[in-house]
Amino acid sequence: MDSNLFSRRRAERFAQLLDEANGGRRHHVRSRADDELAPLVAVGQRLATDRPAVEVDPDFRAGLRAMLVATAEREGVGTPAQAGTAPASTGARGSLLPAATGRRIRARGAILVGVAAGAVALSGISFASENALPGDALYGMKRSTERAQLALTSSDISRGQLFLDFARTRLDEAATVHGDRFGFSTVLDDMDADTRQGIRLLTTVAAQRSDPAPLDAIDAFLTGQRHAVSGLLDRVDHTYQDRTRRSLALLDVVGRRADGLRAAIACGLPAPAASDALGPAPVSCPGDR
């Protein structure tokens, strides 16, 4: 349970933020994780106020219950205090547990709150909003779910692939809203932003590790995305073609960057010092000059 998001400290802070968002007592602390947890807290608030009319899949419900029970057993939530443990102090309320034990139980409980809230939020929202389009009531929830997915992902490779998945989703949306010029351009702007984010993460990992494997994911993305954007170019009228060509040009730049990095890794060059929106910018191999 010491993952990037649900370490004990982050889980406890997540529980505090959820409590504050729902009108609970305000905790006068500020954590570096607050900005990262904010999208997931927003999803939890939206679920509380606008519950989607979705029937939770029985298999998911059973799996979530089994996961929480297993986590409770492993973390000791609900386990009675050891016999003979003396209370740390007595008072009007008569504390039954040592202070340290109480803190551990609260932290473990917070972990379960975080896991349960995150899992339920992502499942319920994704079922309800996965087909939402720009302008739909649930579209904001759809985008919040995507941000929560990113927050739950600790690996840069997995996060980069998620961004590329979102770019594919934006392209599907653009094909549906192409009758709305402003909406069409906005969706393509978001698509290009997701593409840059995903490419930057994957190229950075490839350069740092001198490993071309993340570049394979980029190549697979480019193959499908170029074909789909070219098909979109054929479907839209001239008022949208210039904007579509800019997205196609970005994919060409991405392809050249991936090829350059692959060549640099193959000839043993060190990780590039220069970087831009697409990640490390490699120099040419000595034999290519």
Tab-separated table of C-alpha atoms in Angstrom:
chain	number	residue	atom	x	y	z
A	1	MET	CA	0.000	0.000	0.000
A	2	ASP	CA	3.032	2.311	-0.153
A	3	SER	CA	2.319	3.258	-3.760
A	4	ASN	CA	2.875	6.732	-5.142
A	5	LEU	CA	-0.659	7.898	-4.376
A	6	PHE	CA	-1.810	5.760	-1.461
A	7	SER	CA	1.177	5.868	0.869
A	8	ARG	CA	0.032	6.366	4.420
A	9	ARG	CA	0.769	10.082	4.426
A	10	ARG	CA	-0.971	10.744	1.093
A	11	ALA	CA	-3.941	8.578	2.022
A	12	GLU	CA	-4.404	10.422	5.287
A	13	ARG	CA	-4.202	13.776	3.501
A	14	PHE	CA	-6.646	12.552	0.846
A	15	ALA	CA	-9.125	11.615	3.566
A	16	GLN	CA	-8.724	15.082	5.116
A	17	LEU	CA	-9.346	16.812	1.784
A	18	LEU	CA	-12.462	14.712	1.163
A	19	ASP	CA	-13.724	15.576	4.634
A	20	GLU	CA	-13.095	19.308	4.082
A	21	ALA	CA	-14.751	19.229	0.652
A	22	ASN	CA	-17.875	17.733	2.205
A	23	GLY	CA	-18.139	20.395	4.921
A	24	GLY	CA	-16.046	18.737	7.602
A	25	ARG	CA	-13.558	20.340	9.970
A	26	ARG	CA	-10.815	22.230	8.166
A	27	HIS	CA	-7.301	20.986	8.776
A	28	HIS	CA	-4.856	23.882	8.924
A	29	VAL	CA	-2.130	22.137	6.993
A	30	ARG	CA	-0.883	22.261	3.457
A	31	SER	CA	0.691	19.295	1.693
A	32	ARG	CA	2.785	19.101	-1.466
A	33	ALA	CA	0.401	16.351	-2.592
A	34	ASP	CA	-2.663	18.644	-2.483
A	35	ASP	CA	-2.397	19.744	-6.116
A	36	GLU	CA	-1.997	16.155	-7.287
A	37	LEU	CA	-4.931	14.955	-5.178
A	38	ALA	CA	-7.226	17.859	-6.118
A	39	PRO	CA	-8.620	16.243	-9.318
A	40	LEU	CA	-9.543	13.066	-7.432
A	41	VAL	CA	-11.192	15.085	-4.658
A	42	ALA	CA	-13.161	16.971	-7.333
A	43	VAL	CA	-14.381	13.667	-8.732
A	44	GLY	CA	-15.513	12.621	-5.264
A	45	GLN	CA	-17.438	15.891	-4.841
A	46	ARG	CA	-19.133	15.489	-8.210
A	47	LEU	CA	-20.165	11.965	-7.297
A	48	ALA	CA	-21.667	13.221	-4.044
A	49	THR	CA	-23.706	15.990	-5.711
A	50	ASP	CA	-24.516	14.487	-9.124
A	51	ARG	CA	-24.739	10.769	-8.669
A	52	PRO	CA	-24.854	9.130	-12.120
A	53	ALA	CA	-27.746	6.778	-12.717
A	54	VAL	CA	-25.456	3.814	-13.241
A	55	GLU	CA	-25.774	0.321	-11.889
A	56	VAL	CA	-22.416	-0.793	-10.500
A	57	ASP	CA	-21.243	-4.012	-12.120
A	58	PRO	CA	-21.656	-6.919	-9.642
A	59	ASP	CA	-18.190	-8.263	-10.493
A	60	PHE	CA	-16.639	-4.886	-9.728
A	61	ARG	CA	-18.565	-4.654	-6.444
A	62	ALA	CA	-17.400	-8.115	-5.400
A	63	GLY	CA	-13.815	-7.413	-6.448
A	64	LEU	CA	-13.725	-4.095	-4.584
A	65	ARG	CA	-15.101	-5.715	-1.435
A	66	ALA	CA	-12.511	-8.491	-1.600
A	67	MET	CA	-9.714	-5.953	-2.091
A	68	LEU	CA	-10.831	-3.844	0.873
A	69	VAL	CA	-11.221	-6.868	3.145
A	70	ALA	CA	-7.764	-8.109	2.186
A	71	THR	CA	-6.284	-4.650	2.764
A	72	ALA	CA	-8.012	-4.368	6.136
A	73	GLU	CA	-6.579	-7.704	7.229
A	74	ARG	CA	-3.100	-6.845	5.986
A	75	GLU	CA	-3.087	-3.362	7.548
A	76	GLY	CA	-4.697	-4.464	10.788
A	77	VAL	CA	-7.792	-2.258	10.536
A	78	GLY	CA	-10.343	-3.465	13.063
A	79	THR	CA	-7.842	-5.692	14.881
A	80	PRO	CA	-8.347	-5.557	18.669
A	81	ALA	CA	-5.539	-4.121	20.770
A	82	GLN	CA	-3.055	-6.628	22.138
A	83	ALA	CA	-3.976	-7.964	25.545
A	84	GLY	CA	-2.156	-6.240	28.367
A	85	THR	CA	-1.531	-3.010	26.485
A	86	ALA	CA	-1.835	-0.198	28.945
A	87	PRO	CA	-3.646	3.002	27.991
A	88	ALA	CA	-1.317	5.915	27.373
A	89	SER	CA	-3.484	8.213	29.497
A	90	THR	CA	-6.836	8.398	31.162
A	91	GLY	CA	-9.292	11.228	31.187
A	92	ALA	CA	-12.939	12.114	31.006
A	93	ARG	CA	-13.349	9.962	27.908
A	94	GLY	CA	-11.092	7.175	29.121
A	95	SER	CA	-8.830	6.448	26.146
A	96	LEU	CA	-8.825	2.733	25.413
A	97	LEU	CA	-5.866	2.718	23.011
A	98	PRO	CA	-2.347	4.146	23.185
A	99	ALA	CA	-1.976	7.336	21.152
A	100	ALA	CA	0.457	5.732	18.710
A	101	THR	CA	-1.908	2.820	18.120
A	102	GLY	CA	-4.782	5.209	17.493
A	103	ARG	CA	-2.756	7.135	14.949
A	104	ARG	CA	-1.808	3.948	13.139
A	105	ILE	CA	-5.426	2.811	12.949
A	106	ARG	CA	-6.551	6.217	11.672
A	107	ALA	CA	-3.837	6.145	9.029
A	108	ARG	CA	-4.775	2.632	7.961
A	109	GLY	CA	-8.422	3.605	7.836
A	110	ALA	CA	-7.530	6.581	5.692
A	111	ILE	CA	-5.775	4.256	3.258
A	112	LEU	CA	-8.981	2.253	2.882
A	113	VAL	CA	-10.998	5.448	2.447
A	114	GLY	CA	-8.621	6.552	-0.299
A	115	VAL	CA	-8.652	3.216	-2.097
A	116	ALA	CA	-12.427	2.862	-1.905
A	117	ALA	CA	-13.186	6.456	-2.894
A	118	GLY	CA	-10.742	6.342	-5.797
A	119	ALA	CA	-11.997	3.022	-7.110
A	120	VAL	CA	-15.685	3.868	-6.798
A	121	ALA	CA	-15.204	7.349	-8.250
A	122	LEU	CA	-13.331	6.109	-11.280
A	123	SER	CA	-15.728	3.236	-11.955
A	124	GLY	CA	-18.962	5.195	-11.534
A	125	ILE	CA	-17.856	8.247	-13.473
A	126	SER	CA	-16.284	6.292	-16.307
A	127	PHE	CA	-19.455	4.259	-16.842
A	128	ALA	CA	-21.611	7.374	-16.886
A	129	SER	CA	-19.437	9.729	-18.912
A	130	GLU	CA	-17.180	7.680	-21.171
A	131	ASN	CA	-19.256	8.568	-24.253
A	132	ALA	CA	-19.809	12.232	-23.312
A	133	LEU	CA	-18.868	14.856	-25.913
A	134	PRO	CA	-17.867	18.521	-25.538
A	135	GLY	CA	-20.968	20.442	-24.524
A	136	ASP	CA	-22.580	17.459	-22.773
A	137	ALA	CA	-23.372	17.745	-19.081
A	138	LEU	CA	-21.067	14.856	-18.215
A	139	TYR	CA	-18.099	15.968	-20.314
A	140	GLY	CA	-16.483	17.782	-17.385
A	141	MET	CA	-16.754	14.598	-15.347
A	142	LYS	CA	-15.149	12.669	-18.176
A	143	ARG	CA	-12.135	14.978	-18.159
A	144	SER	CA	-11.959	14.894	-14.345
A	145	THR	CA	-11.881	11.112	-14.513
A	146	GLU	CA	-8.952	11.272	-16.911
A	147	ARG	CA	-7.045	13.543	-14.521
A	148	ALA	CA	-7.807	11.148	-11.667
A	149	GLN	CA	-6.463	8.252	-13.729
A	150	LEU	CA	-3.236	10.183	-14.213
A	151	ALA	CA	-3.033	10.868	-10.476
A	152	LEU	CA	-3.397	7.152	-9.768
A	153	THR	CA	-0.597	6.240	-12.174
A	154	SER	CA	2.911	6.243	-10.690
A	155	SER	CA	4.975	5.125	-13.710
A	156	ASP	CA	6.045	7.748	-16.266
A	157	ILE	CA	5.690	5.155	-19.032
A	158	SER	CA	2.120	4.321	-18.000
A	159	ARG	CA	1.292	8.010	-17.616
A	160	GLY	CA	2.722	8.754	-21.052
A	161	GLN	CA	0.666	5.980	-22.616
A	162	LEU	CA	-2.432	7.325	-20.848
A	163	PHE	CA	-1.863	10.763	-22.366
A	164	LEU	CA	-1.633	9.166	-25.814
A	165	ASP	CA	-4.864	7.264	-25.132
A	166	PHE	CA	-6.507	10.578	-24.258
A	167	ALA	CA	-5.190	12.055	-27.530
A	168	ARG	CA	-6.928	9.217	-29.389
A	169	THR	CA	-10.109	9.979	-27.456
A	170	ARG	CA	-9.921	13.675	-28.381
A	171	LEU	CA	-9.583	12.681	-32.041
A	172	ASP	CA	-12.735	10.582	-31.816
A	173	GLU	CA	-14.517	13.567	-30.274
A	174	ALA	CA	-13.270	15.891	-33.028
A	175	ALA	CA	-14.780	13.611	-35.643
A	176	THR	CA	-18.155	14.057	-33.918
A	177	VAL	CA	-18.091	17.823	-33.263
A	178	HIS	CA	-16.610	18.937	-36.607
A	179	GLY	CA	-19.780	20.929	-37.344
A	180	ASP	CA	-18.861	23.310	-34.514
A	181	ARG	CA	-15.798	25.278	-35.610
A	182	PHE	CA	-14.844	26.549	-32.142
A	183	GLY	CA	-15.489	23.199	-30.497
A	184	PHE	CA	-13.539	21.393	-33.215
A	185	SER	CA	-10.464	23.601	-32.788
A	186	THR	CA	-10.651	23.338	-28.992
A	187	VAL	CA	-10.762	19.547	-29.085
A	188	LEU	CA	-7.806	19.418	-31.486
A	189	ASP	CA	-5.893	21.812	-29.198
A	190	ASP	CA	-6.524	19.421	-26.313
A	191	MET	CA	-5.539	16.470	-28.499
A	192	ASP	CA	-2.217	18.096	-29.412
A	193	ALA	CA	-1.566	19.002	-25.770
A	194	ASP	CA	-2.166	15.397	-24.695
A	195	THR	CA	0.104	14.210	-27.508
A	196	ARG	CA	2.951	16.486	-26.397
A	197	GLN	CA	2.592	15.455	-22.762
A	198	GLY	CA	2.618	11.749	-23.584
A	199	ILE	CA	5.531	12.031	-26.016
A	200	ARG	CA	7.586	14.091	-23.565
A	201	LEU	CA	7.183	11.484	-20.815
A	202	LEU	CA	8.029	8.548	-23.087
A	203	THR	CA	11.008	10.172	-24.809
A	204	THR	CA	12.408	11.278	-21.445
A	205	VAL	CA	12.277	7.726	-20.080
A	206	ALA	CA	13.811	6.356	-23.290
A	207	ALA	CA	16.697	8.842	-23.132
A	208	GLN	CA	17.348	8.443	-19.403
A	209	ARG	CA	17.417	4.653	-19.606
A	210	SER	CA	19.000	4.431	-23.073
A	211	ASP	CA	16.119	2.083	-23.819
A	212	PRO	CA	14.183	2.288	-27.115
A	213	ALA	CA	11.182	0.351	-25.717
A	214	PRO	CA	9.141	3.497	-24.852
A	215	LEU	CA	9.715	4.653	-28.430
A	216	ASP	CA	7.883	1.554	-29.660
A	217	ALA	CA	4.741	2.864	-27.937
A	218	ILE	CA	5.226	6.185	-29.757
A	219	ASP	CA	5.595	4.413	-33.119
A	220	ALA	CA	2.395	2.431	-32.521
A	221	PHE	CA	0.551	5.631	-31.590
A	222	LEU	CA	1.788	7.454	-34.684
A	223	THR	CA	0.734	4.665	-37.033
A	224	GLY	CA	-2.892	4.776	-35.946
A	225	GLN	CA	-3.111	8.510	-35.215
A	226	ARG	CA	-1.666	9.629	-38.552
A	227	HIS	CA	-4.124	7.444	-40.408
A	228	ALA	CA	-7.063	8.733	-38.343
A	229	VAL	CA	-6.086	12.410	-38.634
A	230	SER	CA	-5.566	12.020	-42.394
A	231	GLY	CA	-9.036	10.478	-42.596
A	232	LEU	CA	-10.437	13.408	-40.631
A	233	LEU	CA	-8.763	15.785	-43.086
A	234	ASP	CA	-10.684	14.137	-45.914
A	235	ARG	CA	-14.009	14.518	-44.087
A	236	VAL	CA	-13.935	18.164	-42.999
A	237	ASP	CA	-14.498	21.169	-45.236
A	238	HIS	CA	-11.856	23.782	-46.034
A	239	THR	CA	-12.607	25.885	-42.920
A	240	TYR	CA	-11.287	23.047	-40.722
A	241	GLN	CA	-8.505	21.716	-42.926
A	242	ASP	CA	-5.799	24.193	-41.893
A	243	ARG	CA	-6.352	23.358	-38.218
A	244	THR	CA	-6.307	19.638	-38.968
A	245	ARG	CA	-3.065	19.954	-40.932
A	246	ARG	CA	-1.379	21.514	-37.897
A	247	SER	CA	-2.168	18.417	-35.885
A	248	LEU	CA	-0.868	16.237	-38.703
A	249	ALA	CA	2.338	18.313	-38.820
A	250	LEU	CA	2.821	17.775	-35.080
A	251	LEU	CA	2.718	14.010	-35.636
A	252	ASP	CA	5.415	14.357	-38.306
A	253	VAL	CA	7.622	16.256	-35.839
A	254	VAL	CA	6.989	13.568	-33.212
A	255	GLY	CA	8.008	10.878	-35.689
A	256	ARG	CA	11.288	12.642	-36.443
A	257	ARG	CA	11.998	13.077	-32.725
A	258	ALA	CA	11.402	9.384	-32.016
A	259	ASP	CA	13.609	8.370	-34.958
A	260	GLY	CA	16.391	10.699	-33.803
A	261	LEU	CA	16.291	9.352	-30.253
A	262	ARG	CA	16.289	5.769	-31.468
A	263	ALA	CA	19.378	6.454	-33.578
A	264	ALA	CA	21.120	8.240	-30.687
A	265	ILE	CA	20.457	5.311	-28.357
A	266	ALA	CA	21.702	2.839	-30.972
A	267	CYS	CA	25.032	4.639	-31.367
A	268	GLY	CA	25.540	5.034	-27.617
A	269	LEU	CA	25.167	8.789	-27.248
A	270	PRO	CA	24.522	10.090	-23.696
A	271	ALA	CA	21.108	11.428	-22.711
A	272	PRO	CA	20.550	14.770	-24.501
A	273	ALA	CA	20.996	17.882	-22.382
A	274	ALA	CA	18.619	19.978	-24.498
A	275	SER	CA	14.875	19.488	-24.137
A	276	ASP	CA	11.638	21.032	-25.395
A	277	ALA	CA	7.903	20.326	-25.370
A	278	LEU	CA	8.495	16.871	-26.882
A	279	GLY	CA	11.235	15.928	-24.434
A	280	PRO	CA	14.961	15.381	-25.045
A	281	ALA	CA	16.298	16.745	-28.344
A	282	PRO	CA	19.054	14.375	-29.528
A	283	VAL	CA	22.076	15.314	-31.578
A	284	SER	CA	23.069	13.316	-34.643
A	285	CYS	CA	25.352	10.338	-34.384
A	286	PRO	CA	28.953	11.115	-35.471
A	287	GLY	CA	28.622	9.131	-38.698
A	288	ASP	CA	25.492	11.058	-39.708
A	289	ARG	CA	27.201	14.466	-39.773
